[in-house]
Each structure stands twice: as C-alpha cells, then as structure tokens.
CSV table of C-alpha atoms in Angstrom, one decimal:
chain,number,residue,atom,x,y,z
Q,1,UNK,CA,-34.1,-11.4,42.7
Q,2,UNK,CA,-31.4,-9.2,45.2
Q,3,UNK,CA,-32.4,-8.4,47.9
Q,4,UNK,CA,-30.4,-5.6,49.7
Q,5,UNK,CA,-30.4,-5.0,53.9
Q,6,UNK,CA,-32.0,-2.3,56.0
Q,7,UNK,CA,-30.4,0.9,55.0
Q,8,UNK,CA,-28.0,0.4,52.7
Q,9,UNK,CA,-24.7,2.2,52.8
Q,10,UNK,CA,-24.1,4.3,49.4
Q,11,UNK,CA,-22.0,1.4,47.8
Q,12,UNK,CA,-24.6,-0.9,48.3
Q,13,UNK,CA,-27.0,1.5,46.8
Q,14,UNK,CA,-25.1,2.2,43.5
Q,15,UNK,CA,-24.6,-1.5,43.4
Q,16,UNK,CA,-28.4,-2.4,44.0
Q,17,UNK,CA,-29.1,0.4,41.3
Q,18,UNK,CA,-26.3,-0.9,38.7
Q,19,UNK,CA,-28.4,-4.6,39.3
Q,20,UNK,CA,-31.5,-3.0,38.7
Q,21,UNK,CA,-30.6,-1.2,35.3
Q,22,UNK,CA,-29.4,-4.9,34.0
Q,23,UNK,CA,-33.0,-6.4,35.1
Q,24,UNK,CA,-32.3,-7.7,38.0
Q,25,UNK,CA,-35.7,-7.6,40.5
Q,26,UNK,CA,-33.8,-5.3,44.1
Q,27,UNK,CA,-35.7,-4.8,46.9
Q,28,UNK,CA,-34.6,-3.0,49.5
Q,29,UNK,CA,-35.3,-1.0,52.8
Q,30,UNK,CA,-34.7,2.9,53.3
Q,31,UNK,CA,-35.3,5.4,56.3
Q,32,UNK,CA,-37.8,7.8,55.4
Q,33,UNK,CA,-41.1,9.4,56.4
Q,34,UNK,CA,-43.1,8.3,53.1
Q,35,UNK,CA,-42.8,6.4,49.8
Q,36,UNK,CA,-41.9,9.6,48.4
Q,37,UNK,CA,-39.3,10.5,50.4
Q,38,UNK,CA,-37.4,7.4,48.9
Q,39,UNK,CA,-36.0,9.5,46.2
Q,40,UNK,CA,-34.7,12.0,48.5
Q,41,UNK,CA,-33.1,9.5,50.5
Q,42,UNK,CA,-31.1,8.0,47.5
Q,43,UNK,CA,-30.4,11.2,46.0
Q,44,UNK,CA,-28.4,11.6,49.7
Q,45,UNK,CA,-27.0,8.9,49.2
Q,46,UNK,CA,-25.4,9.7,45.8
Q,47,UNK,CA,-27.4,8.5,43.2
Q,48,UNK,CA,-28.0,10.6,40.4
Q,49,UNK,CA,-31.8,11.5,39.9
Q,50,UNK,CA,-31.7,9.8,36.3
Q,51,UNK,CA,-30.6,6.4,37.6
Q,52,UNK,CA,-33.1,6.5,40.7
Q,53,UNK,CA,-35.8,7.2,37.7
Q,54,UNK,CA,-34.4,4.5,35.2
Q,55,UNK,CA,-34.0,1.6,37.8
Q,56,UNK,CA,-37.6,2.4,40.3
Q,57,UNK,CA,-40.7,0.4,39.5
Q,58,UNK,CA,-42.5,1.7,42.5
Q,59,UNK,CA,-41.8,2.4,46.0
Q,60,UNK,CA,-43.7,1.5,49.4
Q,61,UNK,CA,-44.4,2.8,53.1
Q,62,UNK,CA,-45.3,1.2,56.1
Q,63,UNK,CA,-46.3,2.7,59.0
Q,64,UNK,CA,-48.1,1.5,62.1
Q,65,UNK,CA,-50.5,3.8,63.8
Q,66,UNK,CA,-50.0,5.7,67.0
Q,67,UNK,CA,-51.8,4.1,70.5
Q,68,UNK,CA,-55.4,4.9,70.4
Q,69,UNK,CA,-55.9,8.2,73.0
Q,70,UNK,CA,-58.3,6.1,75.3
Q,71,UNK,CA,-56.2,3.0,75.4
Q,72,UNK,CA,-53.4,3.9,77.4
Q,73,UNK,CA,-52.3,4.8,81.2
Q,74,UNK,CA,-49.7,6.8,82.7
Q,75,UNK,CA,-47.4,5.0,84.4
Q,76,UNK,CA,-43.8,6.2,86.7
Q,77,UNK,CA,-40.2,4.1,85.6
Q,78,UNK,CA,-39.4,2.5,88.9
Q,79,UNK,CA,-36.0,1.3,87.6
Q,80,UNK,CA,-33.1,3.0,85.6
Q,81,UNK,CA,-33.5,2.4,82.0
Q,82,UNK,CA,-30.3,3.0,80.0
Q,83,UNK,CA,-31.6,1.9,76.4
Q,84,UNK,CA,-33.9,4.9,76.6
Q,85,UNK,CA,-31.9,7.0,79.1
Q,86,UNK,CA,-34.3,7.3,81.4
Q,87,UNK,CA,-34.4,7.5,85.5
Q,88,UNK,CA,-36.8,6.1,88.4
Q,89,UNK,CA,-39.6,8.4,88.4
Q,90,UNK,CA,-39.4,9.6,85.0
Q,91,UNK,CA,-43.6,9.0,83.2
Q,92,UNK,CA,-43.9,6.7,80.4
Q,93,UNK,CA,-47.3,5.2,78.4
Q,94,UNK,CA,-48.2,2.0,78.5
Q,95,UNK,CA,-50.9,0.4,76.7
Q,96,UNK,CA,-53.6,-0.5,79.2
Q,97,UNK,CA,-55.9,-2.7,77.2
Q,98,UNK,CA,-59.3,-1.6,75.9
Q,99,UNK,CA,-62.2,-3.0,74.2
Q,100,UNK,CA,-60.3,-1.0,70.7
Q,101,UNK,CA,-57.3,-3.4,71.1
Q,102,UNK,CA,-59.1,-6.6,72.1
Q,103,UNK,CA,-57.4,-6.0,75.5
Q,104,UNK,CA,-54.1,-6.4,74.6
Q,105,UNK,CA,-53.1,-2.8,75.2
Q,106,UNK,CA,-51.3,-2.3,71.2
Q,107,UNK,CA,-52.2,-2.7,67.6
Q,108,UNK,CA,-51.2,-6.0,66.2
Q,109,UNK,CA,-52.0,-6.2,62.9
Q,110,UNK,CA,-53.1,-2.4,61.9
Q,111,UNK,CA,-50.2,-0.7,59.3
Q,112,UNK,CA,-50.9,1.9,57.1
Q,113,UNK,CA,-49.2,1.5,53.6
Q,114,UNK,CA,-48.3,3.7,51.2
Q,115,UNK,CA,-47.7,2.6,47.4
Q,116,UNK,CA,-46.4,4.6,44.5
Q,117,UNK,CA,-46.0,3.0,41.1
Q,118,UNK,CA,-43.5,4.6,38.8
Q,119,UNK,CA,-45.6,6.4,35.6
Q,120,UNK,CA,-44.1,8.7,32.8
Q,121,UNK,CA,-44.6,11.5,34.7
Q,122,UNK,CA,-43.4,10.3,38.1
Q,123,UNK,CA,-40.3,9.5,35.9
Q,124,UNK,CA,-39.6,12.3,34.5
Q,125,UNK,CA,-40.1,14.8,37.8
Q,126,UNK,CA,-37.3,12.3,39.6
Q,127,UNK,CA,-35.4,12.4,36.3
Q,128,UNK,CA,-35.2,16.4,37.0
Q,129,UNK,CA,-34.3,16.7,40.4
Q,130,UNK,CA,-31.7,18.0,41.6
C-alpha cells in the first residue's frame, strides 16, 4: 500500500499512477468539488485519460455541511486578523450553540460522502476524455 500526500504535484501523480498499474494499492488526496471531479483534476495534472481509467478503482468525497441557518450569531472582529485579512469592525459568524448542535455551536461528526466505484462504463467515458 502507497500512500501519496495532500495534493500531489504532477510527478508524484504519474508516479502514484505508474504504482497503481503494477498493483500496487495508492491512495491519495486531490482538490476538487466532487468524486467526479477527480478525473478532471488528474487530467490537469497531466495524466492521460487512459491511465487515470486503467489505474482508478473508485474515487471518494467528503464534505462537511454548512452551519445550520438558526445556529449562528453575528458577531464584529474587535482585533486585526491577518490570516483572513480582515480589520476591527469587519462582521464574521460564529456558531452560537443550539439545541441542533448539542450546544456546541458546529457539526462534529456530520460529513457528507460521496463514492464512485469504477464499472465498464465509468471506464470507458474517462478512457475517452479528452
């Protein structure tokens, strides 16, 4: 088993796909909005569709869901906050706490996952894009 870091730059991706195609198990991370979009992303980065189609088994998404509406209270930045570039003053959300959340004011365990399993025809559509 490989396993490869959060977004891989394109040589670790040929070489995670090269591993792959001699059976080697890779997992790996990638940027994108959906499981889907996991072809895209390596087609970007250089691999030909054919390999991404020969070395996939399946591909997964994670997302975690947005604050619930109700849950959450306006609030004004009282100091500077360079990470976010942000000023005193400036409005941000924070999670208040609500019977939703337990009171904690986030989601802890909630993610939404998406799975696609690589079939014939799943194969052969990557196979052909270009």
């Amino acid at each position: 088993m490989i396993l490869v870091g959060e977004g891989p730059r394109q040589r670790d991706a040929h070489i995670a796909v090269e591993a792959a195609l001699t059976g080697h198990m890779v997992f790996t991370t990638l940027h994108t909005n959906s499981a889907a979009g996991s072809f895209t992303r390596l087609g970007e980065m250089g691999i030909e569709p054919f390999l991404v189609s020969a070395s996939t088994v399946g591909v997964m998404a994670q997302a975690c869901p947005p604050p619930l509406p109700e849950c959450k209270e306006e609030q004004k930045l009282d100091e500077p906050t360079a990470v976010l570039n942000m000023t005193p003053g400036e409005t941000v959300w924070k999670g208040k706490g609500c019977d939703g959340l337990r009171h904690e004011g986030r989601q802890r365990t909630r993610r939404f996952y998406e799975v696609m399993r690589m079939s014939p025809k799943l194969r052969k559509m990557v196979a052909a894009a270009r």
